[in-house]
Coordinates of C-alpha atoms in Angstrom, one line a residue:
X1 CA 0.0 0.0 0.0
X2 CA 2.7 2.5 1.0
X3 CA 4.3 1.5 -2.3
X4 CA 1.2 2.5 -4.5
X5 CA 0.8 5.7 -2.2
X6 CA 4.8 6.6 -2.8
X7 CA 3.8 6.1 -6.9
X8 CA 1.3 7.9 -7.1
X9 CA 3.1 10.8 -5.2
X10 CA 5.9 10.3 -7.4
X11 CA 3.4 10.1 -11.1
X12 CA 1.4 13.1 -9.4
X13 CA 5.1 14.7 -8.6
X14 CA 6.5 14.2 -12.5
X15 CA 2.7 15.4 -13.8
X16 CA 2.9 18.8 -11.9
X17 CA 6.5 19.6 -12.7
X18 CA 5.5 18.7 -16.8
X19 CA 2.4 21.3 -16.3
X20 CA 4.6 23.9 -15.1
X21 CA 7.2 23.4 -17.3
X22 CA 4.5 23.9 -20.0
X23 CA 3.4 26.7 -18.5
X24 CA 6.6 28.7 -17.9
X25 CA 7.7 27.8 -21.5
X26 CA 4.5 29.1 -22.4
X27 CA 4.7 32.1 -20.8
X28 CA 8.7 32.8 -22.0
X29 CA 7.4 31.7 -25.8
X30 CA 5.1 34.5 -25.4
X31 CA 7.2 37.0 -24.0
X32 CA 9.4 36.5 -26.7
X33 CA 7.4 36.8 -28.9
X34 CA 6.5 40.2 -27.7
X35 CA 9.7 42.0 -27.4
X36 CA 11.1 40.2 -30.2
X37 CA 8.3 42.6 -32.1
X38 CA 8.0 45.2 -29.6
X39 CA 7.2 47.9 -31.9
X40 CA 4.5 46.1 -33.5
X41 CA 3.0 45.0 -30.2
X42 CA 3.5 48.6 -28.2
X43 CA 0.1 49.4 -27.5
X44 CA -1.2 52.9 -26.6
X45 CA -1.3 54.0 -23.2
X46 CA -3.4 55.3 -20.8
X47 CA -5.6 54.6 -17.4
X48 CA -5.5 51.4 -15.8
X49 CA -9.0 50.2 -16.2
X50 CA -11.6 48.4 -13.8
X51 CA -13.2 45.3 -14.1
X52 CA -16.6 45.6 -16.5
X53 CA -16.6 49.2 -16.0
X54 CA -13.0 50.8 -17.7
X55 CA -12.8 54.3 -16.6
X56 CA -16.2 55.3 -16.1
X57 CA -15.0 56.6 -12.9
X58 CA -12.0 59.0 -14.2
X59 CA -14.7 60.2 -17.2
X60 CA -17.7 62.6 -17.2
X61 CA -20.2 61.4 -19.2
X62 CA -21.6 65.0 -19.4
X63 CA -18.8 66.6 -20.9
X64 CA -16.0 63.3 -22.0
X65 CA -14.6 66.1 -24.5
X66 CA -13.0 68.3 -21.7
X67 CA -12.0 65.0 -19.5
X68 CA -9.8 63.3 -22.9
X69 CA -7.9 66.5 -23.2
X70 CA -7.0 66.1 -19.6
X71 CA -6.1 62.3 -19.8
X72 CA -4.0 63.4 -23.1
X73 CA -1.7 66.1 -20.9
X74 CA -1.0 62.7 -19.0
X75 CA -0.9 59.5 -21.5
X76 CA 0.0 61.8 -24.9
X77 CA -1.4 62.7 -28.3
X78 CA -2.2 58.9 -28.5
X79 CA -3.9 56.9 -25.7
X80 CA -5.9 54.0 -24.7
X81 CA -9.2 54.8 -22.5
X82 CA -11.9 52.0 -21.8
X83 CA -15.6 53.4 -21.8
X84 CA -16.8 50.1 -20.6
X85 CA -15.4 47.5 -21.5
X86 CA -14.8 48.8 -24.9
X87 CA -11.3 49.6 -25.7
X88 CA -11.1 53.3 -27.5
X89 CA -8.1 54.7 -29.2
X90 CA -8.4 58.7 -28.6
X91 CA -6.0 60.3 -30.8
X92 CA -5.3 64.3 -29.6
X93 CA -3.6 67.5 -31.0
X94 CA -3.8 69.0 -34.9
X95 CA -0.8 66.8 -36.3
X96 CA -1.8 63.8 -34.9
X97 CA -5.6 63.7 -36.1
X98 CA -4.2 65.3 -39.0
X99 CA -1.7 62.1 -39.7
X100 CA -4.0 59.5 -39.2
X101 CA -7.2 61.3 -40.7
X102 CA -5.1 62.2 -44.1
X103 CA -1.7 60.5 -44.2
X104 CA -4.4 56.8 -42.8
X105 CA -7.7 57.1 -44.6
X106 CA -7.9 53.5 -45.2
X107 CA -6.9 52.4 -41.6
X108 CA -8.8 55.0 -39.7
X109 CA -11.8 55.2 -42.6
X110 CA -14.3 53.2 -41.5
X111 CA -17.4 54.1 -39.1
X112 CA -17.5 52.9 -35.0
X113 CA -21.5 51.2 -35.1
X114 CA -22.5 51.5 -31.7
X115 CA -25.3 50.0 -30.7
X116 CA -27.8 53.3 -30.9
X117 CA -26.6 54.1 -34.1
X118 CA -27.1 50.3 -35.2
X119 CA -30.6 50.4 -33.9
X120 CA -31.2 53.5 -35.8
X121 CA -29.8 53.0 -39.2
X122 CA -28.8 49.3 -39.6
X123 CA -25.7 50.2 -41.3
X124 CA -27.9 51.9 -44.0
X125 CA -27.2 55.2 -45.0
X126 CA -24.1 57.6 -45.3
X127 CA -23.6 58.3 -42.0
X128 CA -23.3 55.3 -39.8
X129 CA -22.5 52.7 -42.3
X130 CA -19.4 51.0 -43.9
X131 CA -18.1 49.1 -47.1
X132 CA -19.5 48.9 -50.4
X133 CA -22.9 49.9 -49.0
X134 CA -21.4 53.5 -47.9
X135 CA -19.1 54.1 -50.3
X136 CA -21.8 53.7 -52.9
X137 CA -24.6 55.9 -50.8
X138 CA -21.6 58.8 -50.2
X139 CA -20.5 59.0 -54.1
X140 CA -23.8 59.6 -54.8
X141 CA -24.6 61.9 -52.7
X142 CA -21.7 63.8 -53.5
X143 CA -22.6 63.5 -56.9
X144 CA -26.1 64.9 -56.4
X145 CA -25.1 67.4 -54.3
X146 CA -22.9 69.1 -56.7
X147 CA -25.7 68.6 -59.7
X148 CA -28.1 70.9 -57.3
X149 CA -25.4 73.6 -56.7
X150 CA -23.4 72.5 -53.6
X151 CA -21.1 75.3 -53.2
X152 CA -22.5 77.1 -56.4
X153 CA -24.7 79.8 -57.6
X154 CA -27.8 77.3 -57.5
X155 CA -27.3 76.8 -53.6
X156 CA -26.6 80.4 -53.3
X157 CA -29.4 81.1 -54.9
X158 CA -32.1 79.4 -52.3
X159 CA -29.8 80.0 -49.5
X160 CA -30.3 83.7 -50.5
X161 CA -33.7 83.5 -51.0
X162 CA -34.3 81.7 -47.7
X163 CA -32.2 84.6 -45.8
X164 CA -35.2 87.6 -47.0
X165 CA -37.6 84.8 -45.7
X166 CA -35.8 84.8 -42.1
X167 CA -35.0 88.4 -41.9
X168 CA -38.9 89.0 -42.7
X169 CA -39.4 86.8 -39.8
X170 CA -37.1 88.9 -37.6
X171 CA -39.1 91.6 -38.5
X172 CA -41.6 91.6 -37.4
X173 CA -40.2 90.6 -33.7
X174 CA -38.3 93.5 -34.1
X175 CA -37.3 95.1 -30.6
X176 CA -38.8 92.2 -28.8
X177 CA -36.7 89.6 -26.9
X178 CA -35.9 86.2 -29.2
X179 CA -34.9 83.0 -27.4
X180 CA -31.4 82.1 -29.3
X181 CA -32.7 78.9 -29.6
X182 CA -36.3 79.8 -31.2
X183 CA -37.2 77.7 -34.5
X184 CA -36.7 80.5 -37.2
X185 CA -33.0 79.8 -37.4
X186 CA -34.0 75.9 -37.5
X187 CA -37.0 76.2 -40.2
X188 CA -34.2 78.2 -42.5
X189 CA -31.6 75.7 -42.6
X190 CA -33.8 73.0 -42.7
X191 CA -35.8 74.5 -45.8
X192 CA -32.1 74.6 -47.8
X193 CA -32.0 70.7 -47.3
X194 CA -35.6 70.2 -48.0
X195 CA -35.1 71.9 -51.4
X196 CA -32.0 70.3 -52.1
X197 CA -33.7 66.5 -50.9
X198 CA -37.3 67.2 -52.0
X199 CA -37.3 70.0 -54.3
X200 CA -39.5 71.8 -52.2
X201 CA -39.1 74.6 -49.2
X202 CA -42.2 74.7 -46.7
X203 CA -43.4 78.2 -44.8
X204 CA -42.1 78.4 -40.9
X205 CA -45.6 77.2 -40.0
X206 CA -46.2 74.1 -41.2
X207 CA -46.2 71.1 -38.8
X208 CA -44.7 68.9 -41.3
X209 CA -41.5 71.2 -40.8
X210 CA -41.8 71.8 -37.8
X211 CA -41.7 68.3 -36.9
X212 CA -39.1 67.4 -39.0
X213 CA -36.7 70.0 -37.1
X214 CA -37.8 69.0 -34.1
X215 CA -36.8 65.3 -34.0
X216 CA -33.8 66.4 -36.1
X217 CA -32.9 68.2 -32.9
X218 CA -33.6 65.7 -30.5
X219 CA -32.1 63.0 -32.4
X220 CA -28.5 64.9 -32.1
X221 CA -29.4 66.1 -28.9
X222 CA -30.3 62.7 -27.0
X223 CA -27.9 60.5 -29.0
X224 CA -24.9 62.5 -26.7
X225 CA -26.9 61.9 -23.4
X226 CA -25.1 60.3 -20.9
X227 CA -28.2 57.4 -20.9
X228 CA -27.3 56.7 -24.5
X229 CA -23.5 56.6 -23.6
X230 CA -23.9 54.1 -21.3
X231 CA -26.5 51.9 -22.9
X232 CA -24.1 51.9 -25.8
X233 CA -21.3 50.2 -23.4
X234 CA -24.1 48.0 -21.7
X235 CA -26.5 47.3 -24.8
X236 CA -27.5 43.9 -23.1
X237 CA -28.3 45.5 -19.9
X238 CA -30.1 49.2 -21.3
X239 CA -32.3 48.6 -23.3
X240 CA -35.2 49.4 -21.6
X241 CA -33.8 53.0 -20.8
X242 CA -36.7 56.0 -22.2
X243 CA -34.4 58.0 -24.5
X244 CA -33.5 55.1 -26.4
X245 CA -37.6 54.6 -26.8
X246 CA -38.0 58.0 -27.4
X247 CA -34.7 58.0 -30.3
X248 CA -36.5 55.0 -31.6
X249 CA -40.1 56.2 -31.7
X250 CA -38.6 59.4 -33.6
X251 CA -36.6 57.2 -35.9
X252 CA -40.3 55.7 -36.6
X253 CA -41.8 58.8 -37.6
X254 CA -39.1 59.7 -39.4
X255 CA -39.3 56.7 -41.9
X256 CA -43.0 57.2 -41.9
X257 CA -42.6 60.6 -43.3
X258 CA -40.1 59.8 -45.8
X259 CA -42.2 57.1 -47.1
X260 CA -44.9 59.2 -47.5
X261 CA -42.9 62.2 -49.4
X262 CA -41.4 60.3 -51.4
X263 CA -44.8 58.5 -52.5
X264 CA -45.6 61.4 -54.0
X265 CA -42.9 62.6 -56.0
X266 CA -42.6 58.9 -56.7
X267 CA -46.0 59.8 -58.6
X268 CA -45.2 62.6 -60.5
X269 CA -41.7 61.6 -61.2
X270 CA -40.5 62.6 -64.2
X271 CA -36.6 61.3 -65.0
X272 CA -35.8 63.9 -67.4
X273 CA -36.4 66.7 -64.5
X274 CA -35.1 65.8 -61.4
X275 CA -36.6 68.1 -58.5
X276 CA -34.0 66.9 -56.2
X277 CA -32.4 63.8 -54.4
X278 CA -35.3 62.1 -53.6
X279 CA -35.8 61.6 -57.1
X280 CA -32.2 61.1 -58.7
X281 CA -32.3 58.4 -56.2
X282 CA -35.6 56.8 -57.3
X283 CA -34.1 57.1 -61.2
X284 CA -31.4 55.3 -60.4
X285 CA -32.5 52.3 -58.3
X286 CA -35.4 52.3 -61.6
X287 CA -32.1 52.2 -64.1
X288 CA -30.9 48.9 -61.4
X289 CA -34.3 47.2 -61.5
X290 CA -34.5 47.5 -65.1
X291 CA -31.6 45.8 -66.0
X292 CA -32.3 43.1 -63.3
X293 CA -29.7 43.8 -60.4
X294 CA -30.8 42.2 -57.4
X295 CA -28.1 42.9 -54.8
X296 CA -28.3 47.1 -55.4
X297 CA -27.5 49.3 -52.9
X298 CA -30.0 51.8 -54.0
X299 CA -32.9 50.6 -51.7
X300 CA -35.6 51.9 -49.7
X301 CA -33.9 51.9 -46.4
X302 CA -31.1 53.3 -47.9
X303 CA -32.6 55.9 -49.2
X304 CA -34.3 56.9 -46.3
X305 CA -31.7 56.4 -43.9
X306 CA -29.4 58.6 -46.4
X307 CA -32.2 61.7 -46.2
X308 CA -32.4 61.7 -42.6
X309 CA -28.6 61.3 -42.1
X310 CA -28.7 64.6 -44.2
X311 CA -31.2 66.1 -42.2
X312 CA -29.7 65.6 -39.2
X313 CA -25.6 66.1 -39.8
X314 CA -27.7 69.7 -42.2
X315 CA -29.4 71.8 -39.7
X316 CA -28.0 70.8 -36.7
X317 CA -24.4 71.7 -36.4
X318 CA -25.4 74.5 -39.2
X319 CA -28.3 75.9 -36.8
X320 CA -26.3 75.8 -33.6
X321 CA -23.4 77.6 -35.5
X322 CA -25.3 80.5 -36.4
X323 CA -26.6 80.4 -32.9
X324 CA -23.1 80.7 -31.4
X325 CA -22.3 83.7 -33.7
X326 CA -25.5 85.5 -33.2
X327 CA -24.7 85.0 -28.8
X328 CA -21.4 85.8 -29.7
X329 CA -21.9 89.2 -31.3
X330 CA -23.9 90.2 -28.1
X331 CA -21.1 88.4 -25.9
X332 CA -18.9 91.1 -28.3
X333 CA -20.5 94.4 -28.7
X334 CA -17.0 95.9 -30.6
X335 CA -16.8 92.9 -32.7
X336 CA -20.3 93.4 -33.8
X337 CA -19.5 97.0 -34.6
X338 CA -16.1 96.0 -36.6
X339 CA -18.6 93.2 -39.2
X340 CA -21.0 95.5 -39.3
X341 CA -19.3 98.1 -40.1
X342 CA -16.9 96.2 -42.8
X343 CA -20.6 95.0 -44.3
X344 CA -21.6 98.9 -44.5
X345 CA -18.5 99.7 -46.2
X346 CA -18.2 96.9 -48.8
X347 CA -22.2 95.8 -49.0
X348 CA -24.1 99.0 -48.0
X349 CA -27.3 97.8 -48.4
X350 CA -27.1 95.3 -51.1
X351 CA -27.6 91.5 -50.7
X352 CA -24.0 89.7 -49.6
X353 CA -23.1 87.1 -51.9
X354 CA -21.0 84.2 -51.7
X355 CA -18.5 85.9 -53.8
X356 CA -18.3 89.0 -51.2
X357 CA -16.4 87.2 -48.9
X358 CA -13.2 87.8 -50.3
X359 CA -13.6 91.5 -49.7
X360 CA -15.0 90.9 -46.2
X361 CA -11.9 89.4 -44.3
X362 CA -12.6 90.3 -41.0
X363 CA -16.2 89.7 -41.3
X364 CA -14.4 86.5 -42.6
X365 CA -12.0 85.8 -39.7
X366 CA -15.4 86.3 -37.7
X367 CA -17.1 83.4 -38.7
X368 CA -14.2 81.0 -39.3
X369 CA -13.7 81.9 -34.9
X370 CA -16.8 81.6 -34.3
X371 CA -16.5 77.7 -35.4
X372 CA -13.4 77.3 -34.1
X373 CA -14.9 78.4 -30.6
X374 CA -18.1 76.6 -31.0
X375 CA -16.4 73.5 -31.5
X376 CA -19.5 71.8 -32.7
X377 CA -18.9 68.1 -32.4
X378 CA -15.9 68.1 -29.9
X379 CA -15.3 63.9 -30.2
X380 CA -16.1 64.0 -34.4
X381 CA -18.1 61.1 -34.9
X382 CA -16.6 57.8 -33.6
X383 CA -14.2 55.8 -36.2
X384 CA -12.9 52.6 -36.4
X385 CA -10.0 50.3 -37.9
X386 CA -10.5 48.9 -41.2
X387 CA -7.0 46.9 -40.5
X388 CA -4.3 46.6 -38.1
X389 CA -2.3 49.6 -38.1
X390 CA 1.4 50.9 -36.1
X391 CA 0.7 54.6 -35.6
X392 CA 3.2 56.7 -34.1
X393 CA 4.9 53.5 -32.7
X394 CA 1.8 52.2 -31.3
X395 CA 0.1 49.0 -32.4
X396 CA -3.9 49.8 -32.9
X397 CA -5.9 46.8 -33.8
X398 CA -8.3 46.1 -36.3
X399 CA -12.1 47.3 -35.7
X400 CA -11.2 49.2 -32.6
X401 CA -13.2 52.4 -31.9
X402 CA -11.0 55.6 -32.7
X403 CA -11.8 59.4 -32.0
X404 CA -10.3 62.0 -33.4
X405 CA -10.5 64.7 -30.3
X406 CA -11.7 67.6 -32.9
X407 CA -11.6 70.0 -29.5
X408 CA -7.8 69.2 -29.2
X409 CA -7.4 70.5 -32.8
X410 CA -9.7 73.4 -32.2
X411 CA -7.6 74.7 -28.9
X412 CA -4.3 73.3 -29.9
X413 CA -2.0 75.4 -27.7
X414 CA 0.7 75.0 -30.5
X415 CA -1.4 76.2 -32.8
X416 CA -3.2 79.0 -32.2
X417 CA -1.7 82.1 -30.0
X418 CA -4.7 82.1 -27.6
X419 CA -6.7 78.9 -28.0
X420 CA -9.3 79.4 -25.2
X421 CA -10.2 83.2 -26.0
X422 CA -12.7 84.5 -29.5
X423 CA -9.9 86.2 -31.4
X424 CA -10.6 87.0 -34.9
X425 CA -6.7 87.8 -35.2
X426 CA -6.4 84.1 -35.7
X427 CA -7.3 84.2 -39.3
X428 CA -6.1 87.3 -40.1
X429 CA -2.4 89.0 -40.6
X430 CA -0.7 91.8 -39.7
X431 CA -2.2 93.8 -43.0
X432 CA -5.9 92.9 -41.9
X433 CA -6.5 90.0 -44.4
X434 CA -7.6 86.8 -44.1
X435 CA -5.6 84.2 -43.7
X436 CA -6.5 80.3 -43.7
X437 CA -5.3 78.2 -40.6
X438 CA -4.2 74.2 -41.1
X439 CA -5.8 73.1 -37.7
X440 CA -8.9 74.7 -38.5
X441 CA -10.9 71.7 -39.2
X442 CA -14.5 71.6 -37.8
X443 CA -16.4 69.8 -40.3
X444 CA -13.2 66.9 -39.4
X445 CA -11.1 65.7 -42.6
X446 CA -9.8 62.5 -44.8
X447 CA -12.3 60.2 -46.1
X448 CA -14.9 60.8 -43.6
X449 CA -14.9 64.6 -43.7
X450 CA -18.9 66.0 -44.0
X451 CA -20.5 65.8 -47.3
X452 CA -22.0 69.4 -46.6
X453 CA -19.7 71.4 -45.6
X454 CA -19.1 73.2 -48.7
X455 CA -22.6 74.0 -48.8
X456 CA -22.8 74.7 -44.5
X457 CA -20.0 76.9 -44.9
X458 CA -21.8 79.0 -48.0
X459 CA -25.1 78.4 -45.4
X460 CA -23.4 80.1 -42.4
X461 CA -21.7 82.9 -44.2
X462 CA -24.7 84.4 -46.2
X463 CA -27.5 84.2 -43.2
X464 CA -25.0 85.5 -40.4
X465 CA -24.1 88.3 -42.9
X466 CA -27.6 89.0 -44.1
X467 CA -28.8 88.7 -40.5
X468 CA -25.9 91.3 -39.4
X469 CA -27.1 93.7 -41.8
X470 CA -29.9 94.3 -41.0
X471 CA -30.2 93.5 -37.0
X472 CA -28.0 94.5 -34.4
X473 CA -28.2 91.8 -31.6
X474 CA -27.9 92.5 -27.9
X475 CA -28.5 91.0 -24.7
X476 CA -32.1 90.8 -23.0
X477 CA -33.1 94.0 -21.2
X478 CA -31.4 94.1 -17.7
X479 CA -28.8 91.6 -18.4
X480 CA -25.2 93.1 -19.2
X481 CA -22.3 91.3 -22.1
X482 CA -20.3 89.8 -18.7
X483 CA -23.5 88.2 -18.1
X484 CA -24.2 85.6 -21.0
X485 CA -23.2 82.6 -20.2
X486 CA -20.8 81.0 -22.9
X487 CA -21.0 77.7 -21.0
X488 CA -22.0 75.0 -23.7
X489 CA -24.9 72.3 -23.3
X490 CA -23.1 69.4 -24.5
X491 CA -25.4 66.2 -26.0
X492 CA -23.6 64.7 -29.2
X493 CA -23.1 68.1 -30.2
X494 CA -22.2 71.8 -28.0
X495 CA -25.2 74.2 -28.4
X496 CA -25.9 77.6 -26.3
X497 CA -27.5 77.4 -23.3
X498 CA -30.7 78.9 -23.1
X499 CA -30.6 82.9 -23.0
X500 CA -32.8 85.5 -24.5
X501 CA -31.3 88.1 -27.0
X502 CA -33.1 91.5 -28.5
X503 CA -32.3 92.1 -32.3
X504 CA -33.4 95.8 -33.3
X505 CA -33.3 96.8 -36.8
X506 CA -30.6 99.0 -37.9
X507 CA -31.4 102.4 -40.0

C-alpha cells in the first residue's frame, strides 16, 4: 500500500512539474514573442482600467470632450481609454488627427457602429455605415449634391432667397426679446436641405417642418446623453432605458414621413427633370431594377436612412453655429460693430453674396472663430480600424473604436496664440486680411470629412451676414455682455444654453 501511495506521489510529482514546465515555457514563448516585435506590439497608453466598467470613474459622461484632453496632458497625443469595457483609441492635438485622418484614410476610414446608431440605421445610409454599401450611398450623394449647386450659384441662390424669408421673420419681432434657440434659425436651414432632398421649401408654420426640425434636434441632442452613452457600453443590460424609446419612436416617424414624401414625388416623377435627391435616387434604383440587379444598394432603407442622415448632420451643427455667432456678437459688442461696419463699407445695403467674402476678411475671420470656438462636435463622430495599423509606434488593432479629439485640434496650444479666448486675429495677418489656418478643421477631414460642408460653410456665411445687416443683436433687457453665459450644453453636439437676445433693426 505504502508503495502505490509513494507512486502515485511520485506520477502526481512528475505530472505537476510537466504542467509547469509547459506553462513557464508558455509564458517565456510568449514574452518573446512580444519583445522580439516590440514595436508592432506597443500598444497605446493610458488609465489602468476596472473590471466591466473601464474608466467610467475618471470620465464625465456629461462633458467626455473636456475629460480626454485632460487624460492626453498625462498619457500623450495617443492613448488608450476603456468606456466600458470597450477599448477606445483617442487620438489628440492638430498633427496627430491630422496624420491619421489624411496620411491613414484607409486604416482610420471606417465608421464605429455603436449600438444606438445600429438600432437607428442598420448600417444603412451615409452616416453610420461601412463598405461597399457607404461608399456607394456617399458617391452619390456627393454626386447629387454638386448637380443641385453645392457650393454654387444654384445653392446660393435658395440659401439667399431663404435669408429675406428669415430676416422678414425677424421683423416683425423687431425690438422684442428672441430666445437664441427659437425655430426661425432651425425652419431656415432645414428648408435649404428640404429643397435640395425634396425639391421643395415649406413656410415656418407648417407642422410637417416643424416636426421634421424637431426630432432632427432631439435625435442629435439625445444620442450625446449620458443614458445613450452608457447603454451603448451596456446594450445587453439598457435597453429598456426611455431615450432610447424615445430615439426610436422618432426614428419611426421619421421613416413614416419619408415614405410618404417620397410617394408622392414617386407619382409625379418625371426622369428627365429631377426636382431633387429624392428623385435622382428613385431614377437610379429604376435604371438597377431594369436591367435586373438584385443585390443594389439603391434601396428603400437606404434611401431613407441617407435623407435623414442629411437632415440631421444639415441643420444641426449648421443651426447651432449660427446660434453661437449670433450669442457671440452680443457676448462682443466691438466685434459686432467692426462686421458691421466692414458689411456697410463693402455691401451697403445690397444683398451679400458668396462671392463678397473675399472683400470681407474680417467679417471673414469672424465666422471662421466663431466655429473654431463653437467646436461643434468636440469627439467628431466615432471611427474605427479597417486593419491593423502601427501609428506613431503604437500598435492599434483592427475594428477598434478611434476618435479624433476635434476639441484638441480646435484649442491646440501649439497652434493657435490664444486657443481658449474668440480672437478673430487668428485668421487674419498683420495687414488685416484673411488668412486660412491648417488646424482649422471643424467639419473633421480625410475620407470621412462632411458631405455638406461646402454647402454649411456658404449656409453660415450668407445668413450671419444677411442677418448682421440688418439687425443689431444685444442682450435681453437688464442683463449686461459679462452676463451671457458661454458655457455649452453638451449632448452629441455643443449648443448655447438657453438665454434671450433683443435684435433691433438698424437704419
Amino acid at each position: 500500500m505504502s508503495l502505490f501511495d509513494d507512486s502515485a506521489f511520485v506520477l502526481f510529482s512528475s505530472q505537476t512539474t510537466l504542467l509547469w514546465t509547459c506553462l513557464v515555457l508558455l509564458i517565456l514563448c510568449l514574452l518573446s514573442s512580444r519583445f522580439s516585435s516590440q514595436e508592432t506590439w506597443k500598444e497605446p497608453p493610458g488609465p489602468w482600467p476596472l473590471p466591466l466598467v473601464g474608466n467610467l470613474l475618471q470620465l464625465d459622461l456629461k462633458k467626455s470632450h473636456k475629460t480626454l484632453c485632460e487624460l492626453a496632458k498625462k498619457y500623450g497625443p495617443v492613448f488608450t481609454v476603456h468606456f466600458g469595457t470597450k477599448r477606445v483609441v483617442v487620438l489628440a492635438g492638430y498633427k496627430t488627427v491630422q496624420e491619421a485622418l489624411v496620411r491613414y484614410p484607409e486604416e482610420f476610414g471606417d465608421r464605429e457602429i455603436s449600438p444606438i446608431a445600429h438600432d437607428v440605421s442598420h448600417g444603412h445610409g451615409i452616416m453610420f455605415a461601412n463598405g461597399d454599401s457607404w461608399k456607394e450611398m456617399r458617391r452619390f450623394t456627393l454626386s447629387t449634391l454638386r448637380d443641385f449647386g453645392m457650393g454654387k450659384r444654384l445653392a446660393e441662390e435658395r440659401i439667399i432667397d431663404e435669408c429675406h424669408h428669415l430676416v422678414k421673420e425677424f421683423k416683425e419681432h423687431e425690438g422684442m426679446e428672441l430666445k437664441v434657440n427659437f425655430s426661425k434659425l432651425y425652419f431656415a436651414t432645414s428648408n435649404i436641405i428640404t429643397a435640395i432632398v425634396y425639391g421643395h421649401r415649406y413656410e415656418y408654420s407648417d407642422p410637417r417642418l416643424t416636426d421634421m426640425g424637431r426630432r432632427a434636434s432631439d435625435l442629435i441632442r439625445i444620442t450625446g446623453s449620458p443614458s445613450i452613452q452608457l447603454y451603448n457600453m451596456f446594450p445587453w443590460l439598457l435597453r429598456w432605458i426611455k431615450n432610447r424609446k424615445l430615439m426610436l419612436n422618432d426614428v419611426e416617424s421619421n421613416i413614416r414621413d419619408v415614405k410618404e414624401f417620397t410617394k408622392h414625388l414617386k407619382a409625379t416623377l418625371n426622369p428627365d427633370s429631377c426636382r431633387g435627391l429624392v428623385d435622382c435616387f428613385l431614377v437610379r434604383q429604376q435604371k438597377e431594377e431594369d436591367s435586373g440587379v438584385t443585390d443594389t444598394h439603391y434601396n428603400e432603407m437606404n434611401m431613407i436612412c441617407t435623407v435623414t442622415n442629411l437632415f440631421s448632420a444639415g441643420t444641426d451643427t449648421t443651426t447651432s453655429s449660427l446660434r453661437w455667432g449670433l450669442l457671440l456678437m452680443a457676448k462682443y459688442p466691438q466685434i459686432q460693430d467692426r462686421v458691421q461696419e466692414e458689411l456697410s463699407c463693402v455691401i451697403g445695403r445690397r444683398q451679400v453674396r458668396a462671392e463678397d467674402r473675399k472683400n470681407l476678411p474680417y467679417t471673414d475671420a469672424v465666422i471662421h472663430e466663431v466655429l473654431r470656438v463653437s467646436n461643434i462636435v468636440p469627439l467628431s463622430v466615432p471611427h474605427a480600424t479597417s486593419r491593423d495599423v502601427t501609428f506613431q509606434g503604437f500598435f492599434i488593432r483592427k475594428g477598434t473604436t478611434v476618435f479624433p479629439l476635434l476639441t484638441s485640434v480646435l484649442a491646440d496650444e501649439s497652434e493657435w496664440e490664444s486657443p481658449h479666448t474668440f480672437n478673430p486675429g487668428h485668421f487674419l495677418n498683420e495687414h488685416g486680411k484673411f488668412v486660412s489656418r491648417n488646424a482649422f478643421i471643424p467639419f473633421s477631414a480625410g475620407r470621412r470629412v462632411c458631405v455638406g460642408e461646402s454647402l454649411a460653410k456658404m449656409e453660415i456665411f450668407l445668413f450671419f451676414t444677411s442677418l448682421l445687416q440688418h439687425f443689431r443683436f444685444t442682450p435681453a433687457p437688464g442683463v449686461t455682455e459679462q452676463e451671457l453665459d458661454l458655457t455649452p450644453v453638451v449632448g452629441f453636439t455643443l449648443t448655447p444654453p438657453p438665454h434671450n437676445l433683443c435684435a433691433v433693426e438698424r437704419s
